[in-house]
XYZ file of N, CA and C in Angstrom:
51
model
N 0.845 -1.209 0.000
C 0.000 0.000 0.000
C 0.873 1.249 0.000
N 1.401 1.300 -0.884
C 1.987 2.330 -1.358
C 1.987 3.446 -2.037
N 0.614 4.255 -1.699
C -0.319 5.088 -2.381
C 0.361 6.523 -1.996
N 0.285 7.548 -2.790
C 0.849 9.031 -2.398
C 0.185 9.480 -1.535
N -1.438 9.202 -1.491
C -2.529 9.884 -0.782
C -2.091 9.650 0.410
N -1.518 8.662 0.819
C -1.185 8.029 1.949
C 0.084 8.409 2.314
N 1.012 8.378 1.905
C 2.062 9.210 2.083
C 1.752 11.209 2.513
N 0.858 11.547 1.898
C 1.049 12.866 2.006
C 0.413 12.815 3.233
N -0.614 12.031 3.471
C -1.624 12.078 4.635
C -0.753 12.007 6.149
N 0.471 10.697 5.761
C 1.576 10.605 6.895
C 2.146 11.984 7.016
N 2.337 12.249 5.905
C 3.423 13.753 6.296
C 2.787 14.690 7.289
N 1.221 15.141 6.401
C 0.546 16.008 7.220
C 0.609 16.022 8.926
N -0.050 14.307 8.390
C 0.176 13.819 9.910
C 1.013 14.432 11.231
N 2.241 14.181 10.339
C 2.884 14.259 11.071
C 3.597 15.916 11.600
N 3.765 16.319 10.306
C 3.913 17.762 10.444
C 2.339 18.603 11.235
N 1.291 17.839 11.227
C 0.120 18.533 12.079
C -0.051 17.843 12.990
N 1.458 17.100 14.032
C 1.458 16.320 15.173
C 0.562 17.309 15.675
């Protein structure tokens, strides 16, 4: 599952700890 949506979603994620 190696989707971008999913990737960007981690980033956000993470950058909107």
């Amino acid at each position: 599952m190696d989707k971008p949506i999913s990737k960007l979603l981690g980033k956000l994620k993470l950058t909107d700890a």
